[in-house]
Amino acid sequence: MLSLRILGLLGLVVITGCSVATRPDSSPKSSGTDCRTNQCVALTFDDGPGPYTNQLLDYLSAYNAKATFYLVGSRVVQNTAVVSRMAREGHEIGNHSWNHADLTTLSEQDIRAQIIRTNESIRLATRNEVYPASFRPPYGAYNKRVITGTGYNPVMWDVDTLDWYYRNPERIVKLALTAKAGDIILLHDIHPTTVQSVPEILRQLTAKGFVFVTVGELRR
Ligand code: NI
């Protein structure tokens, strides 16, 4: 069933002439932060959007913090309003596959379908504003075939908060505070405990002089 749907999608993509998985984006509006002169960190939130994502966007907005969201396409189509809000508020939106599959187990054709279907869902949710410029593989799992099939260099992370495992805001905050300038911090906004930890992460890292930028800005 799924493979039939993917084949259908590929057919559609060919018909509409959108055959390139990663055309140059569409990067989010820059916050104008220069990471050569600022202590930048990139907060990244995987696996959403979910029921706590709107609350998270409120927290980020209170600090004018920009983040990067690695979205799962099958969740995008169920939560288009919050995806549109992410784009409007200057966050970066990246691709985290269609259904969080371990892409190393798929054929190159199926990998490509996972990426295109997700990018198209994000493009539709943001009314053509965003076509993801970055990708993070589910489980951090990739090989040569994943790189070829996706057309992206995977974005990994420097600080793993282990928030999916320790559902404890204090513990998540403590690990996030180990970040150094230039680091990418891994979080998952599908867990309420993660979102609960964010105000304190923002408060304490701000107090230490950090500025919150997108992955795109960090890599510029
Ligand atoms: Ni994930």
CSV table of C-alpha atoms and ligand atoms in Angstrom, one decimal:
chain,number,residue,atom,x,y,z
A,1,MET,CA,0.0,0.0,0.0
A,2,LEU,CA,2.7,2.4,1.0
A,3,SER,CA,4.9,1.6,-1.9
A,4,LEU,CA,2.0,2.1,-4.3
A,5,ARG,CA,1.3,5.5,-2.7
A,6,ILE,CA,5.0,6.4,-3.1
A,7,LEU,CA,4.9,5.3,-6.7
A,8,GLY,CA,1.9,7.4,-7.2
A,9,LEU,CA,3.6,10.4,-5.7
A,10,LEU,CA,6.7,9.9,-7.9
A,11,GLY,CA,4.4,9.9,-10.9
A,12,LEU,CA,2.9,13.1,-9.7
A,13,VAL,CA,6.3,14.6,-9.2
A,14,VAL,CA,7.4,13.7,-12.7
A,15,ILE,CA,4.2,15.1,-14.2
A,16,THR,CA,4.5,18.4,-12.4
A,17,GLY,CA,8.2,18.6,-13.4
A,18,CYS,CA,9.4,18.9,-9.9
A,19,SER,CA,12.0,16.1,-10.2
A,20,VAL,CA,14.8,17.5,-8.1
A,21,ALA,CA,14.6,16.5,-4.5
A,22,THR,CA,16.7,19.4,-3.2
A,23,ARG,CA,16.4,22.5,-5.2
A,24,PRO,CA,18.2,25.4,-3.5
A,25,ASP,CA,16.0,26.8,-0.9
A,26,SER,CA,14.1,29.0,0.3
A,27,SER,CA,16.2,29.5,3.4
A,28,PRO,CA,14.4,31.2,6.3
A,29,LYS,CA,14.8,34.9,6.7
A,30,SER,CA,18.0,35.6,8.4
A,31,SER,CA,17.9,37.0,11.9
A,32,GLY,CA,21.0,39.0,10.9
A,33,THR,CA,23.1,37.4,13.7
A,34,ASP,CA,26.8,37.2,12.8
A,35,CYS,CA,28.1,34.0,14.4
A,36,ARG,CA,31.7,35.2,14.0
A,37,THR,CA,31.0,37.8,16.6
A,38,ASN,CA,28.3,36.2,18.6
A,39,GLN,CA,28.2,33.0,20.7
A,40,CYS,CA,25.6,31.1,18.5
A,41,VAL,CA,23.9,27.8,19.3
A,42,ALA,CA,21.3,26.0,17.2
A,43,LEU,CA,18.4,24.4,19.0
A,44,THR,CA,17.0,21.6,16.8
A,45,PHE,CA,13.6,19.9,17.4
A,46,ASP,CA,13.0,16.5,15.7
A,47,ASP,CA,10.0,14.3,15.0
A,48,GLY,CA,7.2,16.8,15.1
A,49,PRO,CA,5.1,18.7,14.7
A,50,GLY,CA,3.1,17.5,17.6
A,51,PRO,CA,0.6,18.7,20.2
A,52,TYR,CA,3.2,20.7,22.1
A,53,THR,CA,4.8,22.5,19.2
A,54,ASN,CA,2.6,25.6,19.4
A,55,GLN,CA,3.5,26.1,23.1
A,56,LEU,CA,7.2,25.7,22.1
A,57,LEU,CA,6.8,28.4,19.5
A,58,ASP,CA,5.4,30.7,22.2
A,59,TYR,CA,8.5,30.1,24.3
A,60,LEU,CA,10.9,30.7,21.5
A,61,SER,CA,9.1,33.8,20.5
A,62,ALA,CA,9.4,35.2,24.0
A,63,TYR,CA,13.2,35.1,23.6
A,64,ASN,CA,13.2,36.0,19.9
A,65,ALA,CA,15.1,32.7,19.6
A,66,LYS,CA,15.2,31.0,16.1
A,67,ALA,CA,15.3,27.2,16.0
A,68,THR,CA,15.3,24.4,13.4
A,69,PHE,CA,12.6,21.8,13.1
A,70,TYR,CA,13.3,18.5,11.4
A,71,LEU,CA,9.7,17.5,10.5
A,72,VAL,CA,8.2,14.1,9.7
A,73,GLY,CA,6.1,14.5,6.6
A,74,SER,CA,3.2,12.3,7.8
A,75,ARG,CA,2.8,14.7,10.8
A,76,VAL,CA,3.1,17.8,8.7
A,77,VAL,CA,0.0,17.0,6.8
A,78,GLN,CA,-1.9,16.6,10.1
A,79,ASN,CA,-0.6,19.9,11.6
A,80,THR,CA,-0.2,22.3,8.7
A,81,ALA,CA,-1.1,25.5,10.7
A,82,VAL,CA,1.8,25.1,13.1
A,83,VAL,CA,4.2,24.4,10.2
A,84,SER,CA,3.0,27.6,8.6
A,85,ARG,CA,3.6,29.4,11.9
A,86,MET,CA,7.1,28.1,12.1
A,87,ALA,CA,7.9,29.6,8.7
A,88,ARG,CA,6.2,32.9,9.5
A,89,GLU,CA,8.2,33.3,12.7
A,90,GLY,CA,11.6,32.8,11.0
A,91,HIS,CA,12.4,29.2,12.1
A,92,GLU,CA,14.2,26.8,9.7
A,93,ILE,CA,12.2,23.8,8.6
A,94,GLY,CA,14.2,20.7,7.6
A,95,ASN,CA,13.3,17.2,6.4
A,96,HIS,CA,13.2,14.2,8.8
A,97,SER,CA,11.7,11.7,6.3
A,98,TRP,CA,8.0,10.9,5.7
A,99,ASN,CA,7.4,8.3,8.4
A,100,HIS,CA,10.6,8.2,10.5
A,101,ALA,CA,11.9,5.1,8.6
A,102,ASP,CA,15.5,3.9,9.1
A,103,LEU,CA,16.5,5.0,5.6
A,104,THR,CA,19.6,2.7,5.6
A,105,THR,CA,17.1,-0.2,5.1
A,106,LEU,CA,15.4,1.3,2.0
A,107,SER,CA,16.3,1.3,-1.7
A,108,GLU,CA,17.6,4.6,-3.2
A,109,GLN,CA,14.2,5.0,-4.9
A,110,ASP,CA,12.3,4.6,-1.7
A,111,ILE,CA,14.7,7.0,0.1
A,112,ARG,CA,14.1,9.6,-2.6
A,113,ALA,CA,10.3,9.2,-2.3
A,114,GLN,CA,10.5,9.7,1.5
A,115,ILE,CA,12.3,13.0,0.9
A,116,ILE,CA,10.3,14.3,-1.9
A,117,ARG,CA,6.9,13.5,-0.3
A,118,THR,CA,8.0,15.3,2.9
A,119,ASN,CA,9.4,18.3,1.1
A,120,GLU,CA,6.2,18.7,-0.9
A,121,SER,CA,4.1,18.5,2.3
A,122,ILE,CA,6.2,21.3,3.8
A,123,ARG,CA,6.0,23.3,0.6
A,124,LEU,CA,2.2,23.0,0.6
A,125,ALA,CA,1.8,23.7,4.4
A,126,THR,CA,3.8,26.9,4.0
A,127,ARG,CA,2.2,28.0,0.7
A,128,ASN,CA,5.3,27.7,-1.3
A,129,GLU,CA,7.4,29.6,1.2
A,130,VAL,CA,9.7,26.8,2.3
A,131,TYR,CA,11.3,23.9,0.5
A,132,PRO,CA,13.7,22.4,3.0
A,133,ALA,CA,17.4,23.1,2.6
A,134,SER,CA,18.5,20.6,5.3
A,135,PHE,CA,17.9,17.1,6.3
A,136,ARG,CA,18.5,15.0,9.4
A,137,PRO,CA,18.2,11.2,9.1
A,138,PRO,CA,15.9,9.4,11.5
A,139,TYR,CA,17.9,7.7,14.2
A,140,GLY,CA,20.9,9.6,12.9
A,141,ALA,CA,21.3,6.6,10.6
A,142,TYR,CA,22.8,7.1,7.2
A,143,ASN,CA,25.2,5.6,4.6
A,144,LYS,CA,26.2,6.4,1.1
A,145,ARG,CA,22.9,5.4,-0.4
A,146,VAL,CA,21.1,7.7,2.0
A,147,ILE,CA,23.3,10.6,0.9
A,148,THR,CA,22.8,9.8,-2.8
A,149,GLY,CA,19.1,9.1,-2.4
A,150,THR,CA,18.3,12.2,-0.4
A,151,GLY,CA,20.7,14.6,-2.1
A,152,TYR,CA,21.5,16.1,1.2
A,153,ASN,CA,24.5,16.1,3.6
A,154,PRO,CA,22.9,15.0,6.8
A,155,VAL,CA,22.8,17.5,9.7
A,156,MET,CA,23.7,15.7,12.9
A,157,TRP,CA,24.2,17.3,16.3
A,158,ASP,CA,26.9,18.2,18.9
A,159,VAL,CA,24.9,18.0,22.1
A,160,ASP,CA,22.4,15.1,22.7
A,161,THR,CA,20.1,16.0,25.5
A,162,LEU,CA,18.7,12.4,25.6
A,163,ASP,CA,15.3,14.0,26.1
A,164,TRP,CA,13.5,11.1,24.4
A,165,TYR,CA,14.9,8.8,27.1
A,166,TYR,CA,15.0,10.9,30.3
A,167,ARG,CA,11.6,12.5,30.4
A,168,ASN,CA,12.9,14.9,33.1
A,169,PRO,CA,13.1,18.7,32.3
A,170,GLU,CA,15.9,19.3,34.9
A,171,ARG,CA,18.1,16.6,33.3
A,172,ILE,CA,17.4,17.9,29.8
A,173,VAL,CA,18.3,21.5,30.9
A,174,LYS,CA,21.5,20.2,32.5
A,175,LEU,CA,22.7,18.5,29.3
A,176,ALA,CA,21.6,21.4,27.1
A,177,LEU,CA,23.8,23.7,29.2
A,178,THR,CA,26.9,21.8,28.2
A,179,ALA,CA,26.7,23.5,24.8
A,180,LYS,CA,29.6,25.5,23.4
A,181,ALA,CA,29.5,28.3,20.8
A,182,GLY,CA,28.8,26.8,17.4
A,183,ASP,CA,27.0,23.7,18.7
A,184,ILE,CA,23.8,22.1,17.5
A,185,ILE,CA,21.6,20.8,20.3
A,186,LEU,CA,19.3,17.8,19.7
A,187,LEU,CA,15.7,17.9,21.2
A,188,HIS,CA,12.3,16.4,20.3
A,189,ASP,CA,9.2,18.5,20.6
A,190,ILE,CA,6.9,15.5,20.6
A,191,HIS,CA,7.6,15.1,24.4
A,192,PRO,CA,5.9,17.4,26.9
A,193,THR,CA,8.9,17.2,29.2
A,194,THR,CA,11.1,18.5,26.4
A,195,VAL,CA,8.9,21.5,25.8
A,196,GLN,CA,8.7,22.1,29.5
A,197,SER,CA,12.5,22.3,29.6
A,198,VAL,CA,12.8,25.0,26.9
A,199,PRO,CA,12.1,28.2,28.9
A,200,GLU,CA,14.9,27.3,31.3
A,201,ILE,CA,17.2,26.3,28.5
A,202,LEU,CA,16.5,29.7,26.8
A,203,ARG,CA,16.9,31.6,30.1
A,204,GLN,CA,20.2,30.0,31.2
A,205,LEU,CA,21.9,29.9,27.8
A,206,THR,CA,20.9,33.6,27.3
A,207,ALA,CA,22.4,34.4,30.6
A,208,LYS,CA,25.6,32.8,29.5
A,209,GLY,CA,25.6,35.0,26.4
A,210,PHE,CA,24.4,32.6,23.8
A,211,VAL,CA,22.3,33.6,20.8
A,212,PHE,CA,19.8,31.1,19.2
A,213,VAL,CA,20.1,30.8,15.5
A,214,THR,CA,19.0,28.3,12.8
A,215,VAL,CA,21.2,25.6,11.5
A,216,GLY,CA,21.5,27.5,8.2
A,217,GLU,CA,22.7,30.6,10.0
A,218,LEU,CA,25.2,28.6,12.0
A,219,ARG,CA,26.7,27.1,8.9
A,220,ARG,CA,26.8,30.3,6.9
B,1,NI,NI,13.9,11.4,14.9
